[in-house]
Amino acid sequence: VSVTLRPDVVRLTISCPDRPGIVAAVANTLAEQGANLIHADQHSTDPEAGRFFMRVEFHLPNLLEREHEIASSLAPLAERFAMSWQLSAETELDTVAIFASRSDHCLLDLLWRWRRGELPMQLAFVASNHETLRRDVESFDVDFHHVPMEDHALGERELLTLLAERGVDLIVLARFMRILSADFLERCNCPAINIHHSFLPAFAGGDPYRAAYERGVKLIGATAHYVTAVLDDGPIIDQETAPVSHRETRADMKRVGADLERVVLARAVRWHLERRILLDGRRAVVFR
Amino acid sequence: VSVTLRPDVVRLTISCPDRPGIVAAVANTLAEQGANLIHADQHSTDPEAGRFFMRVEFHLPNLLEREHEIASSLAPLAERFAMSWQLSAETELDTVAIFASRSDHCLLDLLWRWRRGELPMQLAFVASNHETLRRDVESFDVDFHHVPMEDHALGERELLTLLAERGVDLIVLARFMRILSADFLERCNCPAINIHHSFLPAFAGGDPYRAAYERGVKLIGATAHYVTAVLDDGPIIDQETAPVSHRETRADMKRVGADLERVVLARAVRWHLERRILLDGRRAVVFR
Amino acid sequence: VSVTLRPDVVRLTISCPDRPGIVAAVANTLAEQGANLIHADQHSTDPEAGRFFMRVEFHLPNLLEREHEIASSLAPLAERFAMSWQLSAETELDTVAIFASRSDHCLLDLLWRWRRGELPMQLAFVASNHETLRRDVESFDVDFHHVPMEDHALGERELLTLLAERGVDLIVLARFMRILSADFLERCNCPAINIHHSFLPAFAGGDPYRAAYERGVKLIGATAHYVTAVLDDGPIIDQETAPVSHRETRADMKRVGADLERVVLARAVRWHLERRILLDGRRAVVFR
Amino acid sequence: VSVTLRPDVVRLTISCPDRPGIVAAVANTLAEQGANLIHADQHSTDPEAGRFFMRVEFHLPNLLEREHEIASSLAPLAERFAMSWQLSAETELDTVAIFASRSDHCLLDLLWRWRRGELPMQLAFVASNHETLRRDVESFDVDFHHVPMEDHALGERELLTLLAERGVDLIVLARFMRILSADFLERCNCPAINIHHSFLPAFAGGDPYRAAYERGVKLIGATAHYVTAVLDDGPIIDQETAPVSHRETRADMKRVGADLERVVLARAVRWHLERRILLDGRRAVVFR
């Protein structure tokens, strides 16, 4: 992987009830630890009674050795502001598993961007309920697991085993055509990002291009979102639309939509890996 | 009105089951009548068993005198192909009524485009269930009628009277915040175009910006559609979206959305006036 | 004007060579003065040897009385970091003059947004080298000055007098078809924002829609930029494009382009008024 | 290749001075030959003294056997209207060569779409002035030729030999970083489509992302165009832009731009293969 990862660059993300003084307190604490702030983003849903979100990039040599010390220095802040926080070095890569079915466009685009260095991640494996894409995946020197899903519970157990073996931090559903159970989502112990081929909340559920065609919409869309136990209902990370007219058949819609899907999914995955996404209930704060 | 209307230019729109030979038959019939074809658009939902749509612009002097003759020449075609057709000169302007409530952005934009010459129509009047916009409308030398809608049935009767008096061909709902009854839609005897402030079918019904905010979508939209008895369900004419992020408040969404709404509505109205829209059940064929 | 201006909200913008410690130093200084930080944006062109830009919104009662004190507290920082800074209360509105010629679309849009409360400014006057738009402007209860430009030097002198009399902070060129001289730009003592009807740097200079048509481009654009002595060359604030095809005549391009121009210009003016724009040589940093 | 090619579907493209009666004459001639018209597009630059363009799709069994007969029936029309025309069956695929250098994004996207069935063509070979992309190309079972270009004239001669051997109908320059000579373009005997990584005419020539960054534009673009002897000056087929801000580095611009480039190039190639593009001097008529 040829991603340019900056050594000694650390990301801190913060979420807490909004109150005066948070930024100054965080900036001071980091300065006292010798951190040089590179970039900071913040957002408040309401300065009065809202929630506060912050993402800070700073330069700090030897994070691994000093992680405990930094954590200790943040602890009083966390208590004072009822803050949850997460700290990670840019060079600590998430381990990612991709689930796919038969469609290749989203999967190949992720593999290609990963090889090109656009996605800072360790790619653990690709799992699919079909054999179709094995050759494509293996040509990238990535493990491919065929996990049949006819027996859904059995398939999910096999997927859970694979995830656990490889210590996966993020699942990406690249047009995986099976619905993961609430039980699976609880046990997998990591977030999952899905791409849905419509501008949600329109056309949730199966066959959205057919539904879009029949409704006669003048634009089609794609939505990347976190997966929750309710189908196509999790926090939306990114969406994009493209215009269509009466001349586009359903096959044309699929073709145009595929170009949206792969771009939107790749962007959402990158933002997640770069720690740019914080959740505000059902809404996603994305520090682009 | 300063629209450049081409004298002796006629629009013919056609809709029928698709079968071989329609285009040649129409082209011949028009040629025999001395018409010079300027432009033609056509669409078939399926060459086998689908529906065929066509819009032809041609040059033919003295249409008014020859309208009966042209109609007679089309009659055998109409029978042969089970064709419905409509003929109109570009200089015959539709008479239009605009219904508004308190929001000014769509209304002012229509008035301004009409004055500028972008909308080839006779503007009969603006009706509103509030007095708020009277001064704005009258500054364009357009009649303004305040029609209270507290008693909905009474209000609709008054609107129907106004429409009948002025021989209105098209109603434009420029953020009119009352729902017209099925009875009204039957009696008004002309189509109505509405602008809805979401990308339908998402967020149909009231307060779509609030719903969009709460769902955390990453784009907002506007939809122009024909009005039917089912709320926000008629054939879609045009849609557009704009990106939003966590930083946009509901007020920001309204501001960004207002810019979409006025452009999308004006475009839909212009296409209708130029006879560019043909209906295919619930889908709109728009020859742009 | 119905803009919702938050009392006691202050904007501080900062520009200096990038060095470690700036954010913490600023945050501390503001905290010591009792300011509650509401929002902060920052940008570094390069953490090593680049330039640093920051915009902070904070809550501080009685700014007017305490302005001297705040300035004093920032002085040591400014010296230490070679920082230039600007401080302003959200309720202190810029005084703005609009220059127009005969086209109404950008001008009317600015007037309408100003009335609607989207543009936080005092509108001093509209000046035009034609009488055409007087009635439109006066219907908004705004002063209209006809300043003939046949004698360019004389016209510019008259404009300078008007600007000085009203203490204008910003000039907006809303399709003003005369080129302001370098001498005028020096003497007017305030920035000017122009809208150019192309995606600069393509089609700088006169008649860009004609040039775009002849080149056969597949999209047209609009660019808002600060005015410098070199024509169409100043820092770009915002740009947008729309697709066109062979079917769009030059008149269609003008119509489509007008919709872009008014939106892009209004957005640029709003960002300027909200102190969201900082200059990095010829590039504009826009904290949206 | 899995493209769905409709047997017995024929495309006729026509270009001539505009005059009354062309459409009817063409429709009649085709009807007399037993052709069933499926779709027709047309465009006139000016009904008075302009040029007329038409693209017709029709159904006609046994084109190969009847090609001479059809041509004979069109000959009188061609003479009468000074018409140039081209006839081709949808199942007759163009033979295409792709030239690339070291960048993989456009090339891989074309290969993938071709495999997927989106591009109706015979892929003759990929030629590159570097060895870098050999493995990628060969994994699609496509011939890869390394043609060094240090000696430019020698390289061009080798390319011409390859083109002639395979009877290539279209060259696609997928980020090929060498400038083909006027002499080559004359001898290659087929059109070439290039992708340029800017919204032409802005930033023609080398390193457009650097130039875009330095100019501080707020959108970047990609342009697909036919190659002529003047660099980046040929007829534009398609363009698209994406927004950028001060936060995008040059590397970010390249990443965002790569997504535009591959989509725009693939679209232009498809339209060419489907006979949707007719030239009107320096402007391209694209019947989408």
GROMACS .gro file of N, CA and C in nm, chain A residues 42-43 45 199-203 212-219 222 225 232-241 243 245-248 253 280 282-288, chain B residues 42-43 45 199-203 212-219 222 225 232-241 243 245-248 253 280 282-288:
model
  252
   42GLN      N    1  -1.462   2.162   1.412
   42GLN     CA    2  -1.554   2.148   1.523
   42GLN      C    3  -1.694   2.180   1.477
   43HIS      N    4  -1.789   2.135   1.554
   43HIS     CA    5  -1.929   2.159   1.519
   43HIS      C    6  -2.012   2.154   1.646
   45THR      N    7  -2.422   2.153   1.757
   45THR     CA    8  -2.559   2.150   1.704
   45THR      C    9  -2.638   2.268   1.757
  199PHE      N   10  -3.136   0.748  -0.347
  199PHE     CA   11  -3.118   0.859  -0.255
  199PHE      C   12  -3.213   0.837  -0.139
  200LEU      N   13  -3.163   0.770  -0.037
  200LEU     CA   14  -3.246   0.741   0.080
  200LEU      C   15  -3.292   0.872   0.144
  201PRO      N   16  -3.412   0.877   0.204
  201PRO     CA   17  -3.501   0.766   0.234
  201PRO      C   18  -3.590   0.723   0.119
  202ALA      N   19  -3.573   0.777  -0.001
  202ALA     CA   20  -3.654   0.728  -0.112
  202ALA      C   21  -3.605   0.589  -0.154
  203PHE      N   22  -3.699   0.501  -0.184
  203PHE     CA   23  -3.667   0.370  -0.240
  203PHE      C   24  -3.576   0.286  -0.150
  212ALA      N   25  -3.759   0.340  -0.892
  212ALA     CA   26  -3.730   0.475  -0.942
  212ALA      C   27  -3.784   0.491  -1.084
  213TYR      N   28  -3.764   0.386  -1.166
  213TYR     CA   29  -3.813   0.391  -1.303
  213TYR      C   30  -3.965   0.405  -1.304
  214GLU      N   31  -4.030   0.324  -1.222
  214GLU     CA   32  -4.176   0.326  -1.223
  214GLU      C   33  -4.234   0.457  -1.169
  215ARG      N   34  -4.165   0.516  -1.072
  215ARG     CA   35  -4.213   0.643  -1.019
  215ARG      C   36  -4.184   0.758  -1.116
  216GLY      N   37  -4.094   0.733  -1.212
  216GLY     CA   38  -4.064   0.838  -1.309
  216GLY      C   39  -3.982   0.952  -1.253
  217VAL      N   40  -3.891   0.923  -1.159
  217VAL     CA   41  -3.808   1.030  -1.104
  217VAL      C   42  -3.712   1.083  -1.211
  218LYS      N   43  -3.667   1.206  -1.191
  218LYS     CA   44  -3.578   1.269  -1.288
  218LYS      C   45  -3.434   1.272  -1.239
  219LEU      N   46  -3.410   1.208  -1.125
  219LEU     CA   47  -3.272   1.186  -1.084
  219LEU      C   48  -3.264   1.057  -1.006
  222ALA      N   49  -2.735   0.754  -0.497
  222ALA     CA   50  -2.669   0.650  -0.419
  222ALA      C   51  -2.642   0.707  -0.280
  225HIS      N   52  -2.419   0.461   0.404
  225HIS     CA   53  -2.468   0.480   0.542
  225HIS      C   54  -2.416   0.371   0.633
  232ASP      N   55  -3.169  -0.004   0.577
  232ASP     CA   56  -3.149   0.122   0.504
  232ASP      C   57  -3.185   0.244   0.588
  233ASP      N   58  -3.164   0.234   0.717
  233ASP     CA   59  -3.212   0.339   0.807
  233ASP      C   60  -3.100   0.404   0.889
  234GLY      N   61  -2.979   0.353   0.880
  234GLY     CA   62  -2.870   0.404   0.963
  234GLY      C   63  -2.823   0.542   0.919
  235PRO      N   64  -2.735   0.603   1.000
  235PRO     CA   65  -2.685   0.738   0.970
  235PRO      C   66  -2.624   0.749   0.831
  236ILE      N   67  -2.665   0.849   0.756
  236ILE     CA   68  -2.619   0.870   0.618
  236ILE      C   69  -2.484   0.940   0.621
  237ILE      N   70  -2.388   0.886   0.548
  237ILE     CA   71  -2.254   0.944   0.541
  237ILE      C   72  -2.239   1.032   0.417
  238ASP      N   73  -2.286   0.984   0.304
  238ASP     CA   74  -2.271   1.060   0.180
  238ASP      C   75  -2.379   1.018   0.082
  239GLN      N   76  -2.417   1.113  -0.004
  239GLN     CA   77  -2.518   1.087  -0.107
  239GLN      C   78  -2.481   1.166  -0.231
  240GLU      N   79  -2.519   1.113  -0.343
  240GLU     CA   80  -2.502   1.189  -0.467
  240GLU      C   81  -2.612   1.149  -0.564
  241THR      N   82  -2.648   1.241  -0.655
  241THR     CA   83  -2.751   1.209  -0.754
  241THR      C   84  -2.699   1.241  -0.893
  243PRO      N   85  -2.876   1.317  -1.302
  243PRO     CA   86  -3.003   1.336  -1.373
  243PRO      C   87  -3.033   1.220  -1.467
  245SER      N   88  -3.362   1.091  -1.761
  245SER     CA   89  -3.483   1.138  -1.831
  245SER      C   90  -3.566   1.017  -1.870
  246HIS      N   91  -3.672   1.041  -1.948
  246HIS     CA   92  -3.756   0.931  -1.995
  246HIS      C   93  -3.675   0.836  -2.085
  247ARG      N   94  -3.562   0.882  -2.138
  247ARG     CA   95  -3.487   0.799  -2.232
  247ARG      C   96  -3.407   0.692  -2.162
  248GLU      N   97  -3.375   0.710  -2.035
  248GLU     CA   98  -3.299   0.608  -1.965
  248GLU      C   99  -3.388   0.487  -1.935
  253MET      N  100  -3.023   0.321  -1.612
  253MET     CA  101  -3.020   0.369  -1.472
  253MET      C  102  -2.918   0.292  -1.391
  280ASP      N  103  -2.408   1.181   1.568
  280ASP     CA  104  -2.496   1.265   1.649
  280ASP      C  105  -2.632   1.200   1.641
  282ARG      N  106  -2.887   0.989   1.496
  282ARG     CA  107  -2.907   0.931   1.363
  282ARG      C  108  -2.842   1.015   1.254
  283ARG      N  109  -2.782   1.127   1.292
  283ARG     CA  110  -2.715   1.214   1.195
  283ARG      C  111  -2.564   1.193   1.203
  284ALA      N  112  -2.498   1.204   1.089
  284ALA     CA  113  -2.352   1.189   1.087
  284ALA      C  114  -2.287   1.325   1.065
  285VAL      N  115  -2.197   1.360   1.154
  285VAL     CA  116  -2.114   1.479   1.136
  285VAL      C  117  -1.991   1.433   1.057
  286VAL      N  118  -1.969   1.490   0.940
  286VAL     CA  119  -1.856   1.449   0.856
  286VAL      C  120  -1.763   1.570   0.836
  287PHE      N  121  -1.648   1.565   0.900
  287PHE     CA  122  -1.550   1.674   0.885
  287PHE      C  123  -1.466   1.649   0.760
  288ARG      N  124  -1.510   1.699   0.646
  288ARG     CA  125  -1.443   1.674   0.519
  288ARG      C  126  -1.317   1.758   0.505
  330GLN      N  127  -3.882   1.225  -3.048
  330GLN     CA  128  -3.970   1.111  -3.035
  330GLN      C  129  -3.917   1.018  -2.928
  331HIS      N  130  -4.005   0.936  -2.878
  331HIS     CA  131  -3.965   0.840  -2.775
  331HIS      C  132  -4.059   0.721  -2.781
  333THR      N  133  -4.142   0.373  -2.551
  333THR     CA  134  -4.110   0.303  -2.426
  333THR      C  135  -4.063   0.162  -2.456
  487PHE      N  136  -3.681   1.596  -0.270
  487PHE     CA  137  -3.666   1.507  -0.386
  487PHE      C  138  -3.764   1.393  -0.368
  488LEU      N  139  -3.884   1.413  -0.423
  488LEU     CA  140  -3.987   1.309  -0.412
  488LEU      C  141  -3.938   1.180  -0.478
  489PRO      N  142  -3.978   1.064  -0.426
  489PRO     CA  143  -4.080   1.040  -0.326
  489PRO      C  144  -4.032   1.055  -0.182
  490ALA      N  145  -3.910   1.099  -0.157
  490ALA     CA  146  -3.868   1.120  -0.018
  490ALA      C  147  -3.938   1.244   0.037
  491PHE      N  148  -3.981   1.238   0.160
  491PHE     CA  149  -4.033   1.353   0.232
  491PHE      C  150  -4.155   1.415   0.163
  500ALA      N  151  -3.600   1.624   0.649
  500ALA     CA  152  -3.468   1.602   0.589
  500ALA      C  153  -3.359   1.626   0.692
  501TYR      N  154  -3.376   1.731   0.770
  501TYR     CA  155  -3.278   1.762   0.874
  501TYR      C  156  -3.269   1.647   0.974
  502GLU      N  157  -3.385   1.601   1.016
  502GLU     CA  158  -3.386   1.495   1.118
  502GLU      C  159  -3.329   1.363   1.065
  503ARG      N  160  -3.354   1.335   0.939
  503ARG     CA  161  -3.300   1.211   0.881
  503ARG      C  162  -3.151   1.223   0.854
  504GLY      N  163  -3.100   1.347   0.854
  504GLY     CA  164  -2.957   1.364   0.832
  504GLY      C  165  -2.914   1.339   0.689
  505VAL      N  166  -2.998   1.372   0.590
  505VAL     CA  167  -2.960   1.352   0.450
  505VAL      C  168  -2.846   1.446   0.414
  506LYS      N  169  -2.771   1.408   0.312
  506LYS     CA  170  -2.657   1.487   0.268
  506LYS      C  171  -2.688   1.563   0.140
  507LEU      N  172  -2.813   1.557   0.097
  507LEU     CA  173  -2.855   1.646  -0.010
  507LEU      C  174  -3.002   1.677   0.007
  510ALA      N  175  -3.567   1.955  -0.476
  510ALA     CA  176  -3.695   2.015  -0.511
  510ALA      C  177  -3.750   1.938  -0.630
  513HIS      N  178  -4.403   1.882  -1.019
  513HIS     CA  179  -4.485   1.770  -1.065
  513HIS      C  180  -4.626   1.817  -1.095
  520ASP      N  181  -4.866   1.490  -0.354
  520ASP     CA  182  -4.724   1.477  -0.393
  520ASP      C  183  -4.695   1.349  -0.470
  521ASP      N  184  -4.794   1.306  -0.548
  521ASP     CA  185  -4.783   1.177  -0.613
  521ASP      C  186  -4.792   1.183  -0.765
  522GLY      N  187  -4.820   1.301  -0.820
  522GLY     CA  188  -4.841   1.312  -0.965
  522GLY      C  189  -4.711   1.298  -1.043
  523PRO      N  190  -4.722   1.292  -1.177
  523PRO     CA  191  -4.604   1.275  -1.263
  523PRO      C  192  -4.499   1.382  -1.238
  524ILE      N  193  -4.376   1.339  -1.220
  524ILE     CA  194  -4.264   1.430  -1.192
  524ILE      C  195  -4.212   1.490  -1.322
  525ILE      N  196  -4.200   1.622  -1.325
  525ILE     CA  197  -4.151   1.692  -1.444
  525ILE      C  198  -4.002   1.720  -1.434
  526ASP      N  199  -3.958   1.766  -1.319
  526ASP     CA  200  -3.817   1.801  -1.303
  526ASP      C  201  -3.779   1.793  -1.155
  527GLN      N  202  -3.652   1.760  -1.131
  527GLN     CA  203  -3.599   1.752  -0.995
  527GLN      C  204  -3.456   1.800  -0.995
  528GLU      N  205  -3.414   1.854  -0.885
  528GLU     CA  206  -3.273   1.891  -0.870
  528GLU      C  207  -3.237   1.881  -0.722
  529THR      N  208  -3.109   1.852  -0.695
  529THR     CA  209  -3.063   1.844  -0.556
  529THR      C  210  -2.941   1.934  -0.536
  531PRO      N  211  -2.603   1.970  -0.238
  531PRO     CA  212  -2.543   1.906  -0.122
  531PRO      C  213  -2.561   1.989   0.005
  533SER      N  214  -2.450   1.963   0.450
  533SER     CA  215  -2.369   1.889   0.547
  533SER      C  216  -2.430   1.909   0.686
  534HIS      N  217  -2.359   1.859   0.787
  534HIS     CA  218  -2.407   1.877   0.924
  534HIS      C  219  -2.411   2.025   0.962
  535ARG      N  220  -2.339   2.109   0.889
  535ARG     CA  221  -2.332   2.250   0.926
  535ARG      C  222  -2.457   2.326   0.887
  536GLU      N  223  -2.532   2.277   0.789
  536GLU     CA  224  -2.653   2.347   0.749
  536GLU      C  225  -2.762   2.329   0.855
  541MET      N  226  -3.102   2.513   0.515
  541MET     CA  227  -3.164   2.423   0.417
  541MET      C  228  -3.275   2.495   0.341
  568ASP      N  229  -4.704   0.958  -1.983
  568ASP     CA  230  -4.702   0.814  -2.005
  568ASP      C  231  -4.743   0.751  -1.873
  570ARG      N  232  -4.794   0.745  -1.517
  570ARG     CA  233  -4.745   0.825  -1.406
  570ARG      C  234  -4.607   0.886  -1.437
  571ARG      N  235  -4.553   0.854  -1.553
  571ARG     CA  236  -4.423   0.907  -1.592
  571ARG      C  237  -4.440   1.021  -1.692
  572ALA      N  238  -4.353   1.120  -1.684
  572ALA     CA  239  -4.360   1.232  -1.778
  572ALA      C  240  -4.246   1.222  -1.879
  573VAL      N  241  -4.284   1.225  -2.006
  573VAL     CA  242  -4.184   1.234  -2.113
  573VAL      C  243  -4.160   1.383  -2.136
  574VAL      N  244  -4.036   1.429  -2.119
  574VAL     CA  245  -4.006   1.572  -2.135
  574VAL      C  246  -3.904   1.589  -2.248
  575PHE      N  247  -3.951   1.641  -2.361
  575PHE     CA  248  -3.862   1.664  -2.474
  575PHE      C  249  -3.793   1.799  -2.456
  576ARG      N  250  -3.677   1.798  -2.391
  576ARG     CA  251  -3.606   1.922  -2.358
  576ARG      C  252  -3.534   1.979  -2.479
   0.00000   0.00000   0.00000
